[in-house]
PDB file of C-alpha atoms in Angstrom:
ATOM      1  CA  MET A 856      35.469 -10.906  -5.880  1.00  0.00           C
ATOM      2  CA  SER A 857      34.909  -7.233  -5.188  1.00  0.00           C
ATOM      3  CA  GLY A 858      31.151  -7.738  -5.047  1.00  0.00           C
ATOM      4  CA  PHE A 859      31.549 -10.667  -2.679  1.00  0.00           C
ATOM      5  CA  ALA A 860      33.868  -8.630  -0.478  1.00  0.00           C
ATOM      6  CA  SER A 861      31.441  -5.695  -0.367  1.00  0.00           C
ATOM      7  CA  ALA A 862      28.633  -8.013   0.674  1.00  0.00           C
ATOM      8  CA  GLN A 863      30.786  -9.556   3.392  1.00  0.00           C
ATOM      9  CA  THR A 864      31.618  -6.178   4.915  1.00  0.00           C
ATOM     10  CA  TYR A 865      28.177  -4.631   4.313  1.00  0.00           C
ATOM     11  CA  PRO A 866      27.056  -2.569   6.069  1.00  0.00           C
ATOM     12  CA  SER A 867      30.083  -0.734   7.425  1.00  0.00           C
ATOM     13  CA  ARG A 868      28.171   2.475   8.133  1.00  0.00           C
ATOM     14  CA  PRO A 869      24.531   3.554   8.711  1.00  0.00           C
ATOM     15  CA  VAL A 870      21.967   2.758   6.007  1.00  0.00           C
ATOM     16  CA  ARG A 871      19.085   5.086   5.126  1.00  0.00           C
ATOM     17  CA  ILE A 872      15.576   3.859   4.365  1.00  0.00           C
ATOM     18  CA  ILE A 873      13.711   6.656   2.580  1.00  0.00           C
ATOM     19  CA  VAL A 874       9.948   6.754   3.201  1.00  0.00           C
ATOM     20  CA  GLY A 875       7.710   8.870   0.983  1.00  0.00           C
ATOM     21  CA  PHE A 876       5.199   9.653   3.723  1.00  0.00           C
ATOM     22  CA  ALA A 877       5.155  11.478   7.056  1.00  0.00           C
ATOM     23  CA  ALA A 878       6.252   9.922  10.317  1.00  0.00           C
ATOM     24  CA  GLY A 879       3.647   8.041  12.330  1.00  0.00           C
ATOM     25  CA  GLY A 880       1.653   6.494   9.493  1.00  0.00           C
ATOM     26  CA  PRO A 881       1.567   2.809   8.516  1.00  0.00           C
ATOM     27  CA  ASN A 882       4.332   3.250   5.906  1.00  0.00           C
ATOM     28  CA  ASP A 883       6.618   4.817   8.482  1.00  0.00           C
ATOM     29  CA  ILE A 884       5.792   2.220  11.142  1.00  0.00           C
ATOM     30  CA  LEU A 885       6.549  -0.627   8.749  1.00  0.00           C
ATOM     31  CA  ALA A 886       9.864   0.937   7.720  1.00  0.00           C
ATOM     32  CA  ARG A 887      10.864   1.334  11.370  1.00  0.00           C
ATOM     33  CA  LEU A 888       9.963  -2.274  12.154  1.00  0.00           C
ATOM     34  CA  ILE A 889      12.104  -3.714   9.361  1.00  0.00           C
ATOM     35  CA  GLY A 890      14.811  -1.100   9.987  1.00  0.00           C
ATOM     36  CA  GLN A 891      15.102  -2.177  13.623  1.00  0.00           C
ATOM     37  CA  TRP A 892      15.307  -5.842  12.588  1.00  0.00           C
ATOM     38  CA  LEU A 893      18.017  -5.139  10.024  1.00  0.00           C
ATOM     39  CA  SER A 894      19.949  -2.996  12.518  1.00  0.00           C
ATOM     40  CA  GLU A 895      19.967  -5.809  15.054  1.00  0.00           C
ATOM     41  CA  ARG A 896      20.937  -8.446  12.487  1.00  0.00           C
ATOM     42  CA  LEU A 897      23.559  -6.489  10.567  1.00  0.00           C
ATOM     43  CA  GLY A 898      25.119  -4.384  13.307  1.00  0.00           C
ATOM     44  CA  GLN A 899      24.631  -0.917  11.825  1.00  0.00           C
ATOM     45  CA  PRO A 900      21.806   1.613  12.234  1.00  0.00           C
ATOM     46  CA  PHE A 901      19.104   1.564   9.561  1.00  0.00           C
ATOM     47  CA  VAL A 902      17.873   5.140   9.791  1.00  0.00           C
ATOM     48  CA  ILE A 903      14.382   6.085   8.612  1.00  0.00           C
ATOM     49  CA  GLU A 904      14.257   9.312   6.617  1.00  0.00           C
ATOM     50  CA  ASN A 905      10.794  10.689   5.862  1.00  0.00           C
ATOM     51  CA  ARG A 906      10.463  12.651   2.619  1.00  0.00           C
ATOM     52  CA  PRO A 907       6.732  13.139   2.077  1.00  0.00           C
ATOM     53  CA  GLY A 908       5.243  14.799  -0.961  1.00  0.00           C
ATOM     54  CA  ALA A 909       3.916  14.185  -4.481  1.00  0.00           C
ATOM     55  CA  GLY A 910       2.470  10.803  -3.562  1.00  0.00           C
ATOM     56  CA  SER A 911       5.944   9.431  -2.692  1.00  0.00           C
ATOM     57  CA  ASN A 912       7.577  10.659  -5.918  1.00  0.00           C
ATOM     58  CA  ILE A 913       9.995  12.945  -4.044  1.00  0.00           C
ATOM     59  CA  ALA A 914      11.325  10.061  -1.971  1.00  0.00           C
ATOM     60  CA  THR A 915      11.520   7.758  -4.974  1.00  0.00           C
ATOM     61  CA  GLU A 916      13.478  10.253  -7.055  1.00  0.00           C
ATOM     62  CA  ALA A 917      15.933  10.751  -4.189  1.00  0.00           C
ATOM     63  CA  VAL A 918      16.667   7.019  -4.144  1.00  0.00           C
ATOM     64  CA  VAL A 919      16.808   6.746  -7.937  1.00  0.00           C
ATOM     65  CA  HIS A 920      19.624   9.327  -7.951  1.00  0.00           C
ATOM     66  CA  ALA A 921      21.433   7.964  -4.885  1.00  0.00           C
ATOM     67  CA  THR A 922      24.728   6.101  -5.159  1.00  0.00           C
ATOM     68  CA  PRO A 923      23.843   2.443  -5.861  1.00  0.00           C
ATOM     69  CA  ASP A 924      25.917   1.031  -3.013  1.00  0.00           C
ATOM     70  CA  GLY A 925      23.214  -0.410  -0.739  1.00  0.00           C
ATOM     71  CA  TYR A 926      23.338   2.472   1.737  1.00  0.00           C
ATOM     72  CA  THR A 927      20.191   4.196   0.453  1.00  0.00           C
ATOM     73  CA  LEU A 928      17.027   2.099   0.286  1.00  0.00           C
ATOM     74  CA  LEU A 929      13.393   2.898  -0.514  1.00  0.00           C
ATOM     75  CA  LEU A 930      10.228   1.730   1.180  1.00  0.00           C
ATOM     76  CA  VAL A 931       8.441   0.617  -1.984  1.00  0.00           C
ATOM     77  CA  GLY A 932       4.668   0.575  -2.026  1.00  0.00           C
ATOM     78  CA  THR A 933       1.512   0.562  -4.096  1.00  0.00           C
ATOM     79  CA  PRO A 934       1.791   4.352  -4.606  1.00  0.00           C
ATOM     80  CA  ASN A 935       4.852   3.704  -6.791  1.00  0.00           C
ATOM     81  CA  ALA A 936       2.832   1.329  -8.969  1.00  0.00           C
ATOM     82  CA  ILE A 937      -0.010   3.852  -9.195  1.00  0.00           C
ATOM     83  CA  ASN A 938       2.214   6.849  -9.946  1.00  0.00           C
ATOM     84  CA  ALA A 939       3.855   5.134 -12.912  1.00  0.00           C
ATOM     85  CA  THR A 940       0.611   5.685 -14.843  1.00  0.00           C
ATOM     86  CA  LEU A 941      -0.973   8.556 -12.903  1.00  0.00           C
ATOM     87  CA  TYR A 942       1.890  10.962 -13.677  1.00  0.00           C
ATOM     88  CA  ASP A 943       3.119  11.359 -17.239  1.00  0.00           C
ATOM     89  CA  ASN A 944       6.100  13.614 -16.533  1.00  0.00           C
ATOM     90  CA  LEU A 945       8.134  11.679 -13.962  1.00  0.00           C
ATOM     91  CA  ASN A 946      11.914  12.031 -14.094  1.00  0.00           C
ATOM     92  CA  PHE A 947      12.361   8.293 -13.611  1.00  0.00           C
ATOM     93  CA  ASN A 948      10.939   4.939 -14.644  1.00  0.00           C
ATOM     94  CA  PHE A 949      10.184   3.156 -11.418  1.00  0.00           C
ATOM     95  CA  ILE A 950      10.413  -0.435 -12.667  1.00  0.00           C
ATOM     96  CA  ARG A 951      13.646   0.305 -14.521  1.00  0.00           C
ATOM     97  CA  ASP A 952      15.328   2.535 -11.939  1.00  0.00           C
ATOM     98  CA  ILE A 953      14.543   0.789  -8.633  1.00  0.00           C
ATOM     99  CA  ALA A 954      15.917  -2.691  -7.987  1.00  0.00           C
ATOM    100  CA  PRO A 955      13.516  -4.857  -5.948  1.00  0.00           C
ATOM    101  CA  ILE A 956      14.901  -6.373  -2.750  1.00  0.00           C
ATOM    102  CA  ALA A 957      11.966  -8.144  -1.081  1.00  0.00           C
ATOM    103  CA  GLY A 958       8.266  -7.863  -0.445  1.00  0.00           C
ATOM    104  CA  LEU A 959       7.219  -7.137   3.140  1.00  0.00           C
ATOM    105  CA  ILE A 960       3.449  -7.163   3.530  1.00  0.00           C
ATOM    106  CA  ARG A 961       0.152  -7.020   1.667  1.00  0.00           C
ATOM    107  CA  GLY A 962      -2.424  -4.979   3.555  1.00  0.00           C
ATOM    108  CA  ALA A 963      -6.194  -5.109   3.210  1.00  0.00           C
ATOM    109  CA  LEU A 964      -8.623  -2.211   3.102  1.00  0.00           C
ATOM    110  CA  VAL A 965     -12.142  -2.317   4.483  1.00  0.00           C
ATOM    111  CA  MET A 966     -15.220  -0.955   2.724  1.00  0.00           C
ATOM    112  CA  VAL A 967     -17.413   0.824   5.272  1.00  0.00           C
ATOM    113  CA  VAL A 968     -20.644   2.764   4.932  1.00  0.00           C
ATOM    114  CA  HIS A 969     -22.506   5.260   7.081  1.00  0.00           C
ATOM    115  CA  PRO A 970     -25.449   3.661   8.940  1.00  0.00           C
ATOM    116  CA  SER A 971     -27.853   5.799   6.890  1.00  0.00           C
ATOM    117  CA  VAL A 972     -27.128   3.602   3.878  1.00  0.00           C
ATOM    118  CA  PRO A 973     -29.954   1.023   3.900  1.00  0.00           C
ATOM    119  CA  ALA A 974     -27.734  -1.883   2.831  1.00  0.00           C
ATOM    120  CA  LYS A 975     -26.619  -4.550   5.296  1.00  0.00           C
ATOM    121  CA  THR A 976     -24.680  -6.657   2.760  1.00  0.00           C
ATOM    122  CA  LEU A 977     -22.557  -5.995  -0.304  1.00  0.00           C
ATOM    123  CA  PRO A 978     -25.168  -7.384  -2.751  1.00  0.00           C
ATOM    124  CA  GLU A 979     -27.773  -5.104  -1.147  1.00  0.00           C
ATOM    125  CA  PHE A 980     -25.360  -2.172  -1.498  1.00  0.00           C
ATOM    126  CA  ILE A 981     -24.754  -2.867  -5.189  1.00  0.00           C
ATOM    127  CA  ALA A 982     -28.504  -3.107  -5.794  1.00  0.00           C
ATOM    128  CA  TYR A 983     -29.099   0.143  -3.889  1.00  0.00           C
ATOM    129  CA  ALA A 984     -26.340   1.970  -5.774  1.00  0.00           C
ATOM    130  CA  ASN A 985     -27.756   0.777  -9.107  1.00  0.00           C
ATOM    131  CA  ALA A 986     -31.221   1.968  -8.116  1.00  0.00           C
ATOM    132  CA  ASN A 987     -29.887   5.375  -7.006  1.00  0.00           C
ATOM    133  CA  PRO A 988     -27.247   6.441  -9.563  1.00  0.00           C
ATOM    134  CA  GLY A 989     -25.226   9.498  -8.568  1.00  0.00           C
ATOM    135  CA  LYS A 990     -26.837   9.757  -5.123  1.00  0.00           C
ATOM    136  CA  LEU A 991     -24.082   8.037  -3.151  1.00  0.00           C
ATOM    137  CA  SER A 992     -20.601   9.451  -2.622  1.00  0.00           C
ATOM    138  CA  TYR A 993     -17.362   8.037  -1.314  1.00  0.00           C
ATOM    139  CA  GLY A 994     -14.521   9.897   0.335  1.00  0.00           C
ATOM    140  CA  SER A 995     -10.828   9.301  -0.277  1.00  0.00           C
ATOM    141  CA  GLY A 996      -7.507  10.539   1.027  1.00  0.00           C
ATOM    142  CA  GLY A 997      -6.797  12.254  -2.286  1.00  0.00           C
ATOM    143  CA  VAL A 998      -6.816  11.799  -6.045  1.00  0.00           C
ATOM    144  CA  GLY A 999      -4.776   8.795  -7.142  1.00  0.00           C
ATOM    145  CA  GLY A1000      -4.253   7.358  -3.679  1.00  0.00           C
ATOM    146  CA  ILE A1001      -5.056   3.781  -2.731  1.00  0.00           C
ATOM    147  CA  THR A1002      -8.324   4.840  -1.061  1.00  0.00           C
ATOM    148  CA  HIS A1003      -9.371   6.405  -4.372  1.00  0.00           C
ATOM    149  CA  ILE A1004      -8.429   3.802  -6.949  1.00  0.00           C
ATOM    150  CA  THR A1005      -9.559   0.885  -4.788  1.00  0.00           C
ATOM    151  CA  ALA A1006     -13.050   2.368  -4.855  1.00  0.00           C
ATOM    152  CA  GLU A1007     -12.800   3.047  -8.599  1.00  0.00           C
ATOM    153  CA  LEU A1008     -11.831  -0.579  -9.221  1.00  0.00           C
ATOM    154  CA  PHE A1009     -14.896  -1.641  -7.221  1.00  0.00           C
ATOM    155  CA  LYS A1010     -17.169   0.640  -9.239  1.00  0.00           C
ATOM    156  CA  GLN A1011     -15.781  -0.774 -12.485  1.00  0.00           C
ATOM    157  CA  GLU A1012     -15.906  -4.447 -11.552  1.00  0.00           C
ATOM    158  CA  ALA A1013     -19.306  -4.243  -9.863  1.00  0.00           C
ATOM    159  CA  GLY A1014     -20.852  -3.306 -13.191  1.00  0.00           C
ATOM    160  CA  GLY A1015     -20.061   0.373 -13.588  1.00  0.00           C
ATOM    161  CA  LEU A1016     -21.647   1.872 -10.468  1.00  0.00           C
ATOM    162  CA  ASP A1017     -22.389   5.598 -10.529  1.00  0.00           C
ATOM    163  CA  ILE A1018     -20.934   6.734  -7.190  1.00  0.00           C
ATOM    164  CA  VAL A1019     -19.459  10.217  -6.780  1.00  0.00           C
ATOM    165  CA  HIS A1020     -15.849  10.642  -5.645  1.00  0.00           C
ATOM    166  CA  VAL A1021     -15.123  13.308  -3.005  1.00  0.00           C
ATOM    167  CA  PRO A1022     -11.346  13.697  -2.511  1.00  0.00           C
ATOM    168  CA  TYR A1023      -9.897  15.052   0.736  1.00  0.00           C
ATOM    169  CA  ARG A1024      -6.409  16.047   1.814  1.00  0.00           C
ATOM    170  CA  GLY A1025      -5.828  12.874   3.747  1.00  0.00           C
ATOM    171  CA  VAL A1026      -7.967  10.027   5.022  1.00  0.00           C
ATOM    172  CA  ALA A1027      -8.630  11.634   8.434  1.00  0.00           C
ATOM    173  CA  PRO A1028     -10.908  14.426   7.126  1.00  0.00           C
ATOM    174  CA  ALA A1029     -12.634  11.914   4.824  1.00  0.00           C
ATOM    175  CA  LEU A1030     -13.352   9.728   7.846  1.00  0.00           C
ATOM    176  CA  THR A1031     -14.679  12.728   9.778  1.00  0.00           C
ATOM    177  CA  ASP A1032     -17.157  13.525   7.007  1.00  0.00           C
ATOM    178  CA  LEU A1033     -18.124   9.864   6.717  1.00  0.00           C
ATOM    179  CA  LEU A1034     -18.986   9.795  10.419  1.00  0.00           C
ATOM    180  CA  GLY A1035     -21.005  12.965   9.908  1.00  0.00           C
ATOM    181  CA  GLY A1036     -22.851  11.542   6.913  1.00  0.00           C
ATOM    182  CA  GLN A1037     -21.511  14.066   4.376  1.00  0.00           C
ATOM    183  CA  VAL A1038     -20.177  11.100   2.374  1.00  0.00           C
ATOM    184  CA  GLN A1039     -21.558   7.584   2.653  1.00  0.00           C
ATOM    185  CA  ILE A1040     -18.660   5.249   1.773  1.00  0.00           C
ATOM    186  CA  LEU A1041     -14.951   4.888   2.500  1.00  0.00           C
ATOM    187  CA  PHE A1042     -12.302   2.294   1.665  1.00  0.00           C
ATOM    188  CA  THR A1043      -9.373   2.449   4.096  1.00  0.00           C
ATOM    189  CA  ASN A1044      -7.220   0.623   6.638  1.00  0.00           C
ATOM    190  CA  LEU A1045      -8.913  -1.310   9.407  1.00  0.00           C
ATOM    191  CA  ALA A1046      -6.826   0.350  12.128  1.00  0.00           C
ATOM    192  CA  LEU A1047      -8.642   3.633  11.480  1.00  0.00           C
ATOM    193  CA  LEU A1048     -12.070   2.001  11.471  1.00  0.00           C
ATOM    194  CA  ILE A1049     -12.168  -0.790  14.036  1.00  0.00           C
ATOM    195  CA  GLY A1050     -13.442   1.341  16.920  1.00  0.00           C
ATOM    196  CA  TYR A1051     -16.254   2.850  14.851  1.00  0.00           C
ATOM    197  CA  ILE A1052     -17.247  -0.537  13.456  1.00  0.00           C
ATOM    198  CA  GLY A1053     -17.412  -1.985  16.965  1.00  0.00           C
ATOM    199  CA  THR A1054     -19.685   0.785  18.237  1.00  0.00           C
ATOM    200  CA  GLY A1055     -21.979   0.739  15.190  1.00  0.00           C
ATOM    201  CA  LYS A1056     -21.025   4.217  14.012  1.00  0.00           C
ATOM    202  CA  LEU A1057     -19.907   2.645  10.742  1.00  0.00           C
ATOM    203  CA  ARG A1058     -20.966  -0.576   9.017  1.00  0.00           C
ATOM    204  CA  ALA A1059     -18.311  -2.797   7.451  1.00  0.00           C
ATOM    205  CA  LEU A1060     -19.535  -4.414   4.235  1.00  0.00           C
ATOM    206  CA  ALA A1061     -16.478  -6.091   2.755  1.00  0.00           C
ATOM    207  CA  ILE A1062     -12.700  -6.638   2.690  1.00  0.00           C
ATOM    208  CA  THR A1063     -10.704  -5.747  -0.416  1.00  0.00           C
ATOM    209  CA  THR A1064      -8.262  -8.684  -0.362  1.00  0.00           C
ATOM    210  CA  VAL A1065      -9.193 -12.201  -1.472  1.00  0.00           C
ATOM    211  CA  THR A1066      -8.960 -13.563   2.073  1.00  0.00           C
ATOM    212  CA  ARG A1067     -10.957 -12.446   5.086  1.00  0.00           C
ATOM    213  CA  LEU A1068      -9.331 -10.690   8.034  1.00  0.00           C
ATOM    214  CA  ASP A1069      -8.834 -12.562  11.282  1.00  0.00           C
ATOM    215  CA  THR A1070      -9.949  -9.453  13.145  1.00  0.00           C
ATOM    216  CA  LEU A1071     -13.243  -9.279  11.180  1.00  0.00           C
ATOM    217  CA  PRO A1072     -13.929 -12.943  10.385  1.00  0.00           C
ATOM    218  CA  ASP A1073     -17.630 -12.390   9.666  1.00  0.00           C
ATOM    219  CA  ILE A1074     -17.036  -9.689   7.062  1.00  0.00           C
ATOM    220  CA  PRO A1075     -16.822 -11.177   3.537  1.00  0.00           C
ATOM    221  CA  THR A1076     -14.391 -10.226   0.827  1.00  0.00           C
ATOM    222  CA  ILE A1077     -15.588  -8.257  -2.187  1.00  0.00           C
ATOM    223  CA  ASP A1078     -14.355 -11.164  -4.312  1.00  0.00           C
ATOM    224  CA  GLU A1079     -17.046 -13.395  -2.791  1.00  0.00           C
ATOM    225  CA  PHE A1080     -19.677 -11.330  -4.627  1.00  0.00           C
ATOM    226  CA  VAL A1081     -17.633  -9.614  -7.350  1.00  0.00           C
ATOM    227  CA  PRO A1082     -15.412 -12.468  -8.600  1.00  0.00           C
ATOM    228  CA  GLY A1083     -11.863 -11.453  -9.440  1.00  0.00           C
ATOM    229  CA  TYR A1084     -11.848  -8.286  -7.360  1.00  0.00           C
ATOM    230  CA  GLU A1085      -8.667  -7.716  -5.348  1.00  0.00           C
ATOM    231  CA  ALA A1086      -7.087  -4.559  -4.014  1.00  0.00           C
ATOM    232  CA  SER A1087      -4.409  -4.154  -1.396  1.00  0.00           C
ATOM    233  CA  SER A1088      -1.504  -2.058  -0.202  1.00  0.00           C
ATOM    234  CA  VAL A1089       1.735  -3.827  -1.100  1.00  0.00           C
ATOM    235  CA  PHE A1090       5.001  -2.882   0.594  1.00  0.00           C
ATOM    236  CA  GLY A1091       8.629  -3.916   0.316  1.00  0.00           C
ATOM    237  CA  LEU A1092      12.164  -2.567   0.008  1.00  0.00           C
ATOM    238  CA  GLY A1093      14.033  -1.443  -3.076  1.00  0.00           C
ATOM    239  CA  ALA A1094      17.426   0.020  -3.941  1.00  0.00           C
ATOM    240  CA  PRO A1095      18.830   2.169  -6.758  1.00  0.00           C
ATOM    241  CA  ARG A1096      19.334   0.372 -10.037  1.00  0.00           C
ATOM    242  CA  ASN A1097      22.764  -1.282 -10.272  1.00  0.00           C
ATOM    243  CA  ALA A1098      23.054  -1.799  -6.520  1.00  0.00           C
ATOM    244  CA  PRO A1099      25.350  -4.828  -5.956  1.00  0.00           C
ATOM    245  CA  ALA A1100      23.426  -8.073  -6.399  1.00  0.00           C
ATOM    246  CA  GLU A1101      25.276  -9.600  -3.445  1.00  0.00           C
ATOM    247  CA  ILE A1102      24.026  -6.843  -1.132  1.00  0.00           C
ATOM    248  CA  ILE A1103      20.472  -7.138  -2.460  1.00  0.00           C
ATOM    249  CA  ASP A1104      20.599 -10.896  -1.866  1.00  0.00           C
ATOM    250  CA  ARG A1105      21.886 -10.410   1.688  1.00  0.00           C
ATOM    251  CA  LEU A1106      19.134  -7.940   2.518  1.00  0.00           C
ATOM    252  CA  ASN A1107      16.612 -10.289   0.935  1.00  0.00           C
ATOM    253  CA  ARG A1108      17.736 -13.153   3.176  1.00  0.00           C
ATOM    254  CA  GLU A1109      17.502 -11.006   6.292  1.00  0.00           C
ATOM    255  CA  ILE A1110      14.027  -9.765   5.376  1.00  0.00           C
ATOM    256  CA  ASN A1111      12.806 -13.300   4.741  1.00  0.00           C
ATOM    257  CA  ALA A1112      14.232 -14.300   8.117  1.00  0.00           C
ATOM    258  CA  ALA A1113      12.227 -11.488   9.715  1.00  0.00           C
ATOM    259  CA  LEU A1114       9.020 -12.602   7.995  1.00  0.00           C
ATOM    260  CA  ALA A1115       9.549 -16.133   9.324  1.00  0.00           C
ATOM    261  CA  ASP A1116      10.168 -14.949  12.888  1.00  0.00           C
ATOM    262  CA  PRO A1117       7.076 -15.367  15.132  1.00  0.00           C
ATOM    263  CA  ALA A1118       7.819 -12.262  17.208  1.00  0.00           C
ATOM    264  CA  PHE A1119       8.306 -10.090  14.121  1.00  0.00           C
ATOM    265  CA  LYS A1120       5.178 -11.516  12.492  1.00  0.00           C
ATOM    266  CA  ALA A1121       3.211 -10.657  15.640  1.00  0.00           C
ATOM    267  CA  ARG A1122       4.323  -7.044  15.330  1.00  0.00           C
ATOM    268  CA  LEU A1123       3.320  -6.988  11.661  1.00  0.00           C
ATOM    269  CA  ALA A1124      -0.142  -8.248  12.603  1.00  0.00           C
ATOM    270  CA  HIS A1125      -0.897  -4.845  14.131  1.00  0.00           C
ATOM    271  CA  LEU A1126      -0.635  -3.398  10.607  1.00  0.00           C
ATOM    272  CA  ASP A1127      -3.373  -5.783   9.397  1.00  0.00           C
ATOM    273  CA  GLY A1128      -1.099  -7.187   6.729  1.00  0.00           C
ATOM    274  CA  THR A1129      -0.002 -10.627   5.607  1.00  0.00           C
ATOM    275  CA  GLU A1130       3.698 -11.186   5.046  1.00  0.00           C
ATOM    276  CA  LEU A1131       5.027 -11.500   1.495  1.00  0.00           C
ATOM    277  CA  GLY A1132       8.699 -12.488   1.359  1.00  0.00           C
ATOM    278  CA  GLY A1133      10.211 -14.370  -1.578  1.00  0.00           C
ATOM    279  CA  SER A1134      13.017 -13.486  -3.950  1.00  0.00           C
ATOM    280  CA  PRO A1135      13.874 -10.079  -5.423  1.00  0.00           C
ATOM    281  CA  ALA A1136      12.436 -11.348  -8.712  1.00  0.00           C
ATOM    282  CA  ASP A1137       9.174 -12.294  -6.965  1.00  0.00           C
ATOM    283  CA  PHE A1138       8.806  -8.769  -5.607  1.00  0.00           C
ATOM    284  CA  GLY A1139       9.743  -7.243  -8.958  1.00  0.00           C
ATOM    285  CA  LYS A1140       7.022  -9.250 -10.700  1.00  0.00           C
ATOM    286  CA  LEU A1141       4.470  -8.246  -8.064  1.00  0.00           C
ATOM    287  CA  ILE A1142       5.242  -4.556  -8.538  1.00  0.00           C
ATOM    288  CA  ALA A1143       5.079  -4.922 -12.338  1.00  0.00           C
ATOM    289  CA  ASP A1144       1.713  -6.682 -12.055  1.00  0.00           C
ATOM    290  CA  GLU A1145       0.389  -3.983  -9.696  1.00  0.00           C
ATOM    291  CA  THR A1146       1.587  -1.271 -12.078  1.00  0.00           C
ATOM    292  CA  GLU A1147      -0.262  -2.853 -14.990  1.00  0.00           C
ATOM    293  CA  LYS A1148      -3.408  -3.439 -12.946  1.00  0.00           C
ATOM    294  CA  TRP A1149      -3.706   0.084 -11.561  1.00  0.00           C
ATOM    295  CA  GLY A1150      -2.746   1.582 -14.913  1.00  0.00           C
ATOM    296  CA  LYS A1151      -5.871   0.046 -16.435  1.00  0.00           C
ATOM    297  CA  VAL A1152      -8.069   1.437 -13.633  1.00  0.00           C
ATOM    298  CA  ILE A1153      -6.576   4.923 -13.958  1.00  0.00           C
ATOM    299  CA  LYS A1154      -7.033   4.917 -17.739  1.00  0.00           C
ATOM    300  CA  LEU A1155     -10.619   3.665 -17.635  1.00  0.00           C
ATOM    301  CA  ALA A1156     -11.608   6.113 -14.880  1.00  0.00           C
ATOM    302  CA  LYS A1157      -9.669   8.934 -16.597  1.00  0.00           C
ATOM    303  CA  ILE A1158      -7.972   9.874 -13.334  1.00  0.00           C
ATOM    304  CA  LYS A1159      -5.588  12.840 -13.463  1.00  0.00           C
ATOM    305  CA  PRO A1160      -3.382  14.063 -10.589  1.00  0.00           C
ATOM    306  CA  ASP A1161      -4.326  17.227  -8.737  1.00  0.00           C
TER     307      ASP A1161
END
């Protein structure tokens, strides 16, 4: 009965959502959107606390060691799945130590090239890259980030393309050098690219998810030419291990209600993501699958953290 009672009175004070990235980015925006929804539905503030650093490991460790009472939550994302294999000295086991609550969104990345690349389609690009090994380079926001391993997965599944990786400290400087022609390729979020695609400063070749984007309906998915390819940014909420199941279930219901709400879905659309939802077990399986998938890419590409 104590668990039932705690769920009935939860929350009785403010709840923290820890985000492993700086304020203003897509992770932070998503956390604030769901935090506002939960605040309005549950009658207590859901406060966003940004703890950037170490590819979200600092934030994750803070939640792992927090009291498992439902008052400290984590914005879970693809970086957690990547870091499980990328780092071999973590002080936690993400899948064991974070209890899944619910999936929020799956976001696509867009593969763009500088106009100097003489390929108008993805098959033409693959042919050009094969004919010019080592002469093309792609930028990323840093070693082990989604903009890095998404490109590595493409190289592997497109037949082992020889394209040079140039890591930057963030996507913004990578995009600057792409526009200047210092690198020729970038995989990143559409929001950063849409203006440059529209003006012809960059050429969009493909989408990384298995479905096309409504905002770029004429741009094919990579999967249409490289069958089986899929890469995306997955986000959801988690709690410390042993958080009360009744509280997790209540949060799960409220999140699923948000994802079914037309007004909330319209706000999510600005993040170029499709809603996930489902049970805590559904989200747990998704994170486990992502961890296994990216672990194989990291091992094959021999990626090591900076």
